[in-house]
PDB file of C-alpha atoms in Angstrom:
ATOM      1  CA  UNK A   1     162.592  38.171  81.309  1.00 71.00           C
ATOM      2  CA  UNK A   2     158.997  37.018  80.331  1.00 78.00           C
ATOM      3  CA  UNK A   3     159.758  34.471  78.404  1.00 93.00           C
ATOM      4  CA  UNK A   4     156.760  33.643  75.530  1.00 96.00           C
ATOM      5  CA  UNK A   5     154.148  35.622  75.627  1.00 96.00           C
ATOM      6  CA  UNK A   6     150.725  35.463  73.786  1.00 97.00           C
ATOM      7  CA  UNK A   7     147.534  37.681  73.403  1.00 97.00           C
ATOM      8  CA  UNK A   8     144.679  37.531  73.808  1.00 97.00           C
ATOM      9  CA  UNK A   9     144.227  34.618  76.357  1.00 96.00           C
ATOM     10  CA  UNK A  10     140.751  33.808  74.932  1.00 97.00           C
ATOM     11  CA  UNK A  11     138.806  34.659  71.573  1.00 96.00           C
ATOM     12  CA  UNK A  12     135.420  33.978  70.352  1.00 97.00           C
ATOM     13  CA  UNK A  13     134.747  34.481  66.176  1.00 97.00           C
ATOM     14  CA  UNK A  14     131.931  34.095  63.883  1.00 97.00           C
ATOM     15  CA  UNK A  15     132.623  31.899  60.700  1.00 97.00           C
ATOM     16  CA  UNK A  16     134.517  34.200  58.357  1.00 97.00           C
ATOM     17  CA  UNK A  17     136.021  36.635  60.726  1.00 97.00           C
ATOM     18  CA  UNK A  18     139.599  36.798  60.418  1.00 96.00           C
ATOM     19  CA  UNK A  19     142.109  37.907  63.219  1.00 96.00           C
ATOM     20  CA  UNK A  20     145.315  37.641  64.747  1.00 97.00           C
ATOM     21  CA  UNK A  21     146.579  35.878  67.594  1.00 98.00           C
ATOM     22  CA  UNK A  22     149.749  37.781  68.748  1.00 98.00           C
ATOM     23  CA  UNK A  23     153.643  35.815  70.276  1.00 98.00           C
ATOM     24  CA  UNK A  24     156.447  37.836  71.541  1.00 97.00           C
ATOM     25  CA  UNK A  25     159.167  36.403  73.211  1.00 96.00           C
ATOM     26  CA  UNK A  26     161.988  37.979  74.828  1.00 95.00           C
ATOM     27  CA  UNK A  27     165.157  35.216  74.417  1.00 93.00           C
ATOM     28  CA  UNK A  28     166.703  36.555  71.582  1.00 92.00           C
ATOM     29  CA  UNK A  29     165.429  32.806  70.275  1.00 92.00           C
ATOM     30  CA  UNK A  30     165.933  32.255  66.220  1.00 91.00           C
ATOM     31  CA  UNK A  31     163.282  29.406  66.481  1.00 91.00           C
ATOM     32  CA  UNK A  32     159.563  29.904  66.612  1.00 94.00           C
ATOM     33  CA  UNK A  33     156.738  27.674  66.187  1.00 95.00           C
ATOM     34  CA  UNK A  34     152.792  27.704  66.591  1.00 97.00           C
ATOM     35  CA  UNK A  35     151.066  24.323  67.237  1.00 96.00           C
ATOM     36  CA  UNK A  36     147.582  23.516  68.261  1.00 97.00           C
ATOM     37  CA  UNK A  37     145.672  21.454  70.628  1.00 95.00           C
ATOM     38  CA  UNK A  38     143.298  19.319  70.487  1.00 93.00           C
ATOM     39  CA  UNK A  39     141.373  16.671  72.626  1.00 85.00           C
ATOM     40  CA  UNK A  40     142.944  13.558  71.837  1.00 81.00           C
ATOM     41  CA  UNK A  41     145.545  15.065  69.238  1.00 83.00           C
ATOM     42  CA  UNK A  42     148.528  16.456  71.297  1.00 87.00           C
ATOM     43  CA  UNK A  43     150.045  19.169  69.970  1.00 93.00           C
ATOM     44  CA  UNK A  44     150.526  19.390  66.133  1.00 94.00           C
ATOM     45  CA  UNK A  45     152.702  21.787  63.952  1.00 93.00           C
ATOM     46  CA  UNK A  46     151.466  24.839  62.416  1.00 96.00           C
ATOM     47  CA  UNK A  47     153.834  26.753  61.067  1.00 96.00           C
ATOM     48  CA  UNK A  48     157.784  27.433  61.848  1.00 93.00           C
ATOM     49  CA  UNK A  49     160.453  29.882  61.746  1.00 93.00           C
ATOM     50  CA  UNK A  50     163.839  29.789  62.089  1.00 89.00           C
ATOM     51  CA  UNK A  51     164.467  33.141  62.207  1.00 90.00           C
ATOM     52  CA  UNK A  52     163.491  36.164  60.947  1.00 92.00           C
ATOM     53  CA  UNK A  53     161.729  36.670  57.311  1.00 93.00           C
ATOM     54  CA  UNK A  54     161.937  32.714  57.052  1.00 92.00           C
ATOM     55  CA  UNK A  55     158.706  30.535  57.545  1.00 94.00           C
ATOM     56  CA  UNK A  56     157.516  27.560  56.967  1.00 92.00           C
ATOM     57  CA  UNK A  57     154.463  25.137  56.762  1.00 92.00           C
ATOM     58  CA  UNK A  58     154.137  22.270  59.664  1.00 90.00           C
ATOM     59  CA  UNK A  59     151.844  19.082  59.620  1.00 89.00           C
ATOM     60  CA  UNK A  60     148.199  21.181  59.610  1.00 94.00           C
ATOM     61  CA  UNK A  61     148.876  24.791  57.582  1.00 96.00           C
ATOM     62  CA  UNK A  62     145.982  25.424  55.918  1.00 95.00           C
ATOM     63  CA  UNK A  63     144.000  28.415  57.028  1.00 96.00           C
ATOM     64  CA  UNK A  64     146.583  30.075  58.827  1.00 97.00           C
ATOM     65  CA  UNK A  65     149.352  32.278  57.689  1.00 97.00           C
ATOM     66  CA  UNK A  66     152.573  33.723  59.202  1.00 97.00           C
ATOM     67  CA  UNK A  67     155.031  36.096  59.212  1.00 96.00           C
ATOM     68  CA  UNK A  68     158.658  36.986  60.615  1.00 96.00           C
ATOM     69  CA  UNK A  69     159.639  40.793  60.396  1.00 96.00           C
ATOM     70  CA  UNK A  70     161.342  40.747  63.658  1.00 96.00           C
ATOM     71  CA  UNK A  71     163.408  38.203  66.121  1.00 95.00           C
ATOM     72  CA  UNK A  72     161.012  39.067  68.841  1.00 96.00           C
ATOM     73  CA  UNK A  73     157.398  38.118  67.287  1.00 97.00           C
ATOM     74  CA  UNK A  74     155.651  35.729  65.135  1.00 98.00           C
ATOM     75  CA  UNK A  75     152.092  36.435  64.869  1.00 98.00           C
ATOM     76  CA  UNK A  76     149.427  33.710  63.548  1.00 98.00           C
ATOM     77  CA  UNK A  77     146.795  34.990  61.248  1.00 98.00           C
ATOM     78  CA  UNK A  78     143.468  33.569  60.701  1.00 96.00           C
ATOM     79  CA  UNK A  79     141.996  34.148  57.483  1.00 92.00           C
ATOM     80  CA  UNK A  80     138.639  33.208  57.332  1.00 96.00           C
ATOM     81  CA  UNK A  81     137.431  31.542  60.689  1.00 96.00           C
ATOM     82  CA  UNK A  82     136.068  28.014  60.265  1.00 97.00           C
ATOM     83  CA  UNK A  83     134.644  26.058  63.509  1.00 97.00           C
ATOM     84  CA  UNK A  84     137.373  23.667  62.475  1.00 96.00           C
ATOM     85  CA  UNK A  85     139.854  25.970  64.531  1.00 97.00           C
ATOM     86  CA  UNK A  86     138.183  25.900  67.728  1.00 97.00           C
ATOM     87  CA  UNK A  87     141.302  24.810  69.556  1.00 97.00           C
ATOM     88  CA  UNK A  88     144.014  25.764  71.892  1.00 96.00           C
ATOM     89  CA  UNK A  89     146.552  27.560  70.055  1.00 98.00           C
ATOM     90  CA  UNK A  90     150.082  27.475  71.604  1.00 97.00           C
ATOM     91  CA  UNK A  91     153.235  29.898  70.683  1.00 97.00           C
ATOM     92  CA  UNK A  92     156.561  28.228  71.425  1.00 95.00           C
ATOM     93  CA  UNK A  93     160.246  28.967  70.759  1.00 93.00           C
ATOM     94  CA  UNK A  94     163.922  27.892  71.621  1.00 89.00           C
ATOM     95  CA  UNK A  95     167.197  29.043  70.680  1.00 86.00           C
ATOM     96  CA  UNK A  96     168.007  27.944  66.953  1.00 76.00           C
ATOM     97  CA  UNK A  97     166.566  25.655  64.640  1.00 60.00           C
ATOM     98  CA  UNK A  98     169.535  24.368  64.270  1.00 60.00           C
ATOM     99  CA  UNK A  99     171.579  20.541  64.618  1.00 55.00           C
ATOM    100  CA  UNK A 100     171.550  21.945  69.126  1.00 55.00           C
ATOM    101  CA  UNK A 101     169.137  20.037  71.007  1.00 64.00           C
ATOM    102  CA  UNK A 102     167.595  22.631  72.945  1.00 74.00           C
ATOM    103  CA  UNK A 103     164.650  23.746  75.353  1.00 82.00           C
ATOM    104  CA  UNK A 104     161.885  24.400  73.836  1.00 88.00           C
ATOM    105  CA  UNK A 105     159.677  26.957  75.598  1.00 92.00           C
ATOM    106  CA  UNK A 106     155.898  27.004  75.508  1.00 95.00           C
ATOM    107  CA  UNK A 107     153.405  30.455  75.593  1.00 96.00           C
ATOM    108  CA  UNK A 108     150.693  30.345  77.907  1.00 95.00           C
ATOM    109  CA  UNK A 109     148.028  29.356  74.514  1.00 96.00           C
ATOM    110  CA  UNK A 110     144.890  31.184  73.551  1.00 97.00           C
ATOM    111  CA  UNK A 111     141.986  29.315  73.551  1.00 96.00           C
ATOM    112  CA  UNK A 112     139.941  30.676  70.465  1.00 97.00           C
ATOM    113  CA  UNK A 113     136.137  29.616  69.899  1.00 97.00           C
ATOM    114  CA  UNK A 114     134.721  29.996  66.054  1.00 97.00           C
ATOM    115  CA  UNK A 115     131.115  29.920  66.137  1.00 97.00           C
TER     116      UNK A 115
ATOM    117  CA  UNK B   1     157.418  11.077  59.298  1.00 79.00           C
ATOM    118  CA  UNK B   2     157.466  10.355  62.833  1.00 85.00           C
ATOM    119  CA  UNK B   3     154.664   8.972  65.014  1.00 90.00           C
ATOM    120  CA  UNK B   4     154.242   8.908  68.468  1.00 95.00           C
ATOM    121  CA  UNK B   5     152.328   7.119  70.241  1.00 96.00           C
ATOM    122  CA  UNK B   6     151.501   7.742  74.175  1.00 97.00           C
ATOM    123  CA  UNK B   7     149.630   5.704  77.042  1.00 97.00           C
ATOM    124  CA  UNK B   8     147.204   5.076  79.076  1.00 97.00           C
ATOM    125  CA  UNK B   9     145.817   8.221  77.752  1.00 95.00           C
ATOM    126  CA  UNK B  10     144.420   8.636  81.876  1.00 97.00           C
ATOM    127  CA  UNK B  11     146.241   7.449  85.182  1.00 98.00           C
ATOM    128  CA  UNK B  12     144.882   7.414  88.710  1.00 98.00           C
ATOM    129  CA  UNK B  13     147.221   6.489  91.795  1.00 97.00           C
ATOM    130  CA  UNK B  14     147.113   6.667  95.018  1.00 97.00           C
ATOM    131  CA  UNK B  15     149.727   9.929  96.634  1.00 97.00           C
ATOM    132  CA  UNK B  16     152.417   7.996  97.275  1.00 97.00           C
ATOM    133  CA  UNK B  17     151.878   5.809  94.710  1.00 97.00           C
ATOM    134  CA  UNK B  18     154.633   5.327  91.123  1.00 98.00           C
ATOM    135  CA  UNK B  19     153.451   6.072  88.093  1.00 98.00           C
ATOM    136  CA  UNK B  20     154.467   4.801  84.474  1.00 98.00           C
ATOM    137  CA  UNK B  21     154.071   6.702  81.322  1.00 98.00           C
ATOM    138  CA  UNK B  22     155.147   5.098  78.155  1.00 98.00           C
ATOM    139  CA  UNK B  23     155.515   6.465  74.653  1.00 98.00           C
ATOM    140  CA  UNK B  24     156.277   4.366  71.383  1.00 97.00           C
ATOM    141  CA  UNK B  25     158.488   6.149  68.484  1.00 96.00           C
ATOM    142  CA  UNK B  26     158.784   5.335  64.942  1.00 95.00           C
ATOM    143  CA  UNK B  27     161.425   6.951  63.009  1.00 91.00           C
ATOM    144  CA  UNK B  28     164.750   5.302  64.445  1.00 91.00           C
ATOM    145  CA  UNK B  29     166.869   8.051  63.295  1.00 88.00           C
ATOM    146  CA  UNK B  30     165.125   9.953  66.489  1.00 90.00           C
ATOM    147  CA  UNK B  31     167.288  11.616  68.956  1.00 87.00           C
ATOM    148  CA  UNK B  32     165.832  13.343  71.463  1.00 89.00           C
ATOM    149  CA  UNK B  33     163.033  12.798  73.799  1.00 93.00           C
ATOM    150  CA  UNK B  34     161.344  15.628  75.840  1.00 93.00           C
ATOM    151  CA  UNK B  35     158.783  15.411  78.335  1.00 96.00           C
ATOM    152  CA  UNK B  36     156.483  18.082  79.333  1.00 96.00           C
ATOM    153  CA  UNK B  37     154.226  18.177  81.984  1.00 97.00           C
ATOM    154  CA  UNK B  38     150.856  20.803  81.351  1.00 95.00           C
ATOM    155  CA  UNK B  39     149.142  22.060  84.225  1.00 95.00           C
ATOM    156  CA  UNK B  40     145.471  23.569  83.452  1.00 90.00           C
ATOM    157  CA  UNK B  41     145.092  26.282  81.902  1.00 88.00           C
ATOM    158  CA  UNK B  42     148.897  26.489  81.467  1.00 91.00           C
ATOM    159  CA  UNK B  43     151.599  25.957  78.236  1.00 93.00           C
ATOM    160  CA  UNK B  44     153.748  23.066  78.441  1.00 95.00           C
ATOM    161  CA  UNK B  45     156.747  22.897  80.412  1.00 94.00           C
ATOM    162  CA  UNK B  46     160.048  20.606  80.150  1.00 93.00           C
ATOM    163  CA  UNK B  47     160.056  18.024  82.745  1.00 95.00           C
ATOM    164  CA  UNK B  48     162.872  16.249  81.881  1.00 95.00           C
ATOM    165  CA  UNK B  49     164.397  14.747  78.318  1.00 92.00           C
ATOM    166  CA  UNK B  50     167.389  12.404  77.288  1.00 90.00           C
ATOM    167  CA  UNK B  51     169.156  11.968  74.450  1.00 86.00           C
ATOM    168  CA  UNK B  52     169.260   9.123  72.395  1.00 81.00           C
ATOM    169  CA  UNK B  53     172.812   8.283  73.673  1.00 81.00           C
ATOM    170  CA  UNK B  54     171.904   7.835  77.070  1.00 80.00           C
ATOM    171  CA  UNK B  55     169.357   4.645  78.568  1.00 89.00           C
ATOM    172  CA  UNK B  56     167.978   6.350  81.692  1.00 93.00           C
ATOM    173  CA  UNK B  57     167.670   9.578  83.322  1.00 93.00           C
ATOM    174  CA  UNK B  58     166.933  10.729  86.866  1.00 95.00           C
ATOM    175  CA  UNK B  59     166.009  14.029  88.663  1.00 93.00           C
ATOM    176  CA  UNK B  60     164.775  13.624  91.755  1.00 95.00           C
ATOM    177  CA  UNK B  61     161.185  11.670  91.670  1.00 97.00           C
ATOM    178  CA  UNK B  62     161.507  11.852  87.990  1.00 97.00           C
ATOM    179  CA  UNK B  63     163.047   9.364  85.688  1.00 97.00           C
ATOM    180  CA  UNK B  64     162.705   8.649  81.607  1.00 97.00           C
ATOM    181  CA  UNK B  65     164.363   5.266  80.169  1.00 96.00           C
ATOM    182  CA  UNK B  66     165.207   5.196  76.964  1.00 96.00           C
ATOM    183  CA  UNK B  67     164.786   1.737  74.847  1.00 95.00           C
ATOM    184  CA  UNK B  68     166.086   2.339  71.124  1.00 93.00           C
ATOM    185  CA  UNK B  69     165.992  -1.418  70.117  1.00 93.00           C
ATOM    186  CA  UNK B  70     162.041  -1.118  70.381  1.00 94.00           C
ATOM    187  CA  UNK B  71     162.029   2.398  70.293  1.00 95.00           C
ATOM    188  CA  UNK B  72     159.873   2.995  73.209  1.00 95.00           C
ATOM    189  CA  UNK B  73     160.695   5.841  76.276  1.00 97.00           C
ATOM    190  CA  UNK B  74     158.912   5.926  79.387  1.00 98.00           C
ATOM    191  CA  UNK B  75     158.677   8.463  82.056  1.00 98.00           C
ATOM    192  CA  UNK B  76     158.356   7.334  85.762  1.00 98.00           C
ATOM    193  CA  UNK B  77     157.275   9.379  89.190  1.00 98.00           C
ATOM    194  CA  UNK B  78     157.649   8.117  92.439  1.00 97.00           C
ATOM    195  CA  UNK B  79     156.129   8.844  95.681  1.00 97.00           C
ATOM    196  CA  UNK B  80     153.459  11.043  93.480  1.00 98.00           C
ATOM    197  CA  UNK B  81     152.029  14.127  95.117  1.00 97.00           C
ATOM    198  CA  UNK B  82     148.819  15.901  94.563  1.00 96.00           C
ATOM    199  CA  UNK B  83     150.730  18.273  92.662  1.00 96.00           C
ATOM    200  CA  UNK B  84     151.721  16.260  89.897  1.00 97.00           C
ATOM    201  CA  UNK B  85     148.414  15.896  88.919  1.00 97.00           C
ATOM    202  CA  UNK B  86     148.689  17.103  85.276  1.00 97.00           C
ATOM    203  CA  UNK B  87     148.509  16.665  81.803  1.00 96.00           C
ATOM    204  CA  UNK B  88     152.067  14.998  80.827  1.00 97.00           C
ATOM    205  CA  UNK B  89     152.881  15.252  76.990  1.00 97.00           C
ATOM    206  CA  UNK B  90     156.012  12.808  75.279  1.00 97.00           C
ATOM    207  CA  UNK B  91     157.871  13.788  71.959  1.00 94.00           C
ATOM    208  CA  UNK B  92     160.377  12.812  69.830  1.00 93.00           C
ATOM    209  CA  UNK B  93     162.934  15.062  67.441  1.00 87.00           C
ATOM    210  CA  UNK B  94     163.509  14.266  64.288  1.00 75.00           C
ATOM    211  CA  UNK B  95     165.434  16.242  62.060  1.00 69.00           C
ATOM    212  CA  UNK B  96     164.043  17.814  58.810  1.00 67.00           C
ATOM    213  CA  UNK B  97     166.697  20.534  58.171  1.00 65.00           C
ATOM    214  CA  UNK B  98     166.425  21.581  61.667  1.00 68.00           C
ATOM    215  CA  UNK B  99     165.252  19.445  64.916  1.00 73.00           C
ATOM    216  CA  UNK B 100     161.140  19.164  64.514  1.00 81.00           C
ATOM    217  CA  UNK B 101     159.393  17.642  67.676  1.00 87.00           C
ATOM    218  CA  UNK B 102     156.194  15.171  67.168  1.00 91.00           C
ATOM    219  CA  UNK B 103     154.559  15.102  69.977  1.00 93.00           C
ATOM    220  CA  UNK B 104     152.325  12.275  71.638  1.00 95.00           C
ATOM    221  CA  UNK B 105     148.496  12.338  72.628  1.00 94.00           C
ATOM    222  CA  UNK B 106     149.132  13.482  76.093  1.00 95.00           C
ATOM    223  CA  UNK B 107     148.351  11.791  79.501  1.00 97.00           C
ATOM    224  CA  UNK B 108     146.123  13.039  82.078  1.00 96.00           C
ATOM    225  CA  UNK B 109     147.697  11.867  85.857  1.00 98.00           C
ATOM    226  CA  UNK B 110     145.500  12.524  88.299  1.00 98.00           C
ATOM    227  CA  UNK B 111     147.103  11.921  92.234  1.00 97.00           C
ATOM    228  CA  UNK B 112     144.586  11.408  94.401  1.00 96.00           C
ATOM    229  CA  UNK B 113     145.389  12.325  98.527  1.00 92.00           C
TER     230      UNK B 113
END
């Protein structure tokens, strides 16, 4: 059982560039989530799912996308690269999204540099 | 929406020493309060959490009070050890169609031998 898993560990873009930052996690979890951090910020909300082919925007969306094809993985898609998302990007997930206070579970982040 | 808000935002002790982490909440309809201790170069982990109808909460050195009158929480270590030098992160849950977590600024311990 690996738990959440998250590729690649580190990244460096140019402005403009666009990639993906890959999550996989093998708890049969309905709930995934993608936050970023931050010096000084915590951790703040990307985007959500709560289960497959359902997403949804969190407290800082904008120049990321998502998708949910499968239980298993959520990746987070950069668009265009702006220095602005030189962060710490963290993949998390738990068991449903549901009224269950649960564990949440944490990836190990990428740290992703946009020059 | 909720906002949390977490201090000192740096802690030195002594090892040996307790140490007193305290987060303020504002949305009272909160009801669960994770704490998750990051270790460099690491993801979050769960330390310990308790649920809004509970007041304290103990495992082992570790312990998180609960105060929903003045809707504060505070995590507390005792006899600290070198390794619980780490970044420690509070959050709340509110729910928004399904539990969302706000978390706080973050805490950097550092336990000094």
């Amino acid at each position: 059982n690996a738990g959440v898993t998250q590729t690649p560990k580190f990244q460096v873009l140019k402005t403009g560039q666009s990639m993906t930052l890959q999550c996989a996690q093998d708890m049969n979890h309905e709930y995934m989530s993608w936050y970023r951090q931050d010096p000084g910020m915590g951790l703040r909300l990307i985007h959500y799912s709560v289960g497959a082919g359902i997403t949804d925007q969190g407290e800082v969306p904008n120049g990321y996308n998502v998708s949910r094809s499968t239980t298993e993985d959520f990746p987070l898609r950069l668009l265009s690269a702006a220095p602005s998302q030189t962060s710490v990007y963290f993949c998390a997930s738990r068991l449903s999204g549901g009224g269950i206070l649960e564990t949440q579970y944490f990836g190990p982040g990428t740290r992703l540099l946009v020059l | 929406g909720e906002n949390v808000e977490q201090h000192p935002s740096t802690l030195s002790v002594q090892e040996g020493d307790s140490a007193v982490i305290k987060c303020t909440y504002s949305d009272s309809a909160s009801n669960y309060f994770p704490w998750y201790k990051q270790e460099l170069g690491k993801g979050p982990q769960l330390i310990i959490d308790i649920r809004s109808n509970v007041g304290e909460k103990k495992d082992q050195r570790i312990a998180v009070t609960l105060n929903k009158t003045a809707k504060h929480f505070s995590l507390h270590i005792t006899e600290t050890q070198p390794e619980d030098s780490a970044v420690y992160f509070c959050a709340a849950s509110t729910w928004t169609g399904f539990q969302k977590l706000v978390f706080g600024t973050g805490t950097r311990l550092l336990v000094s031998p």
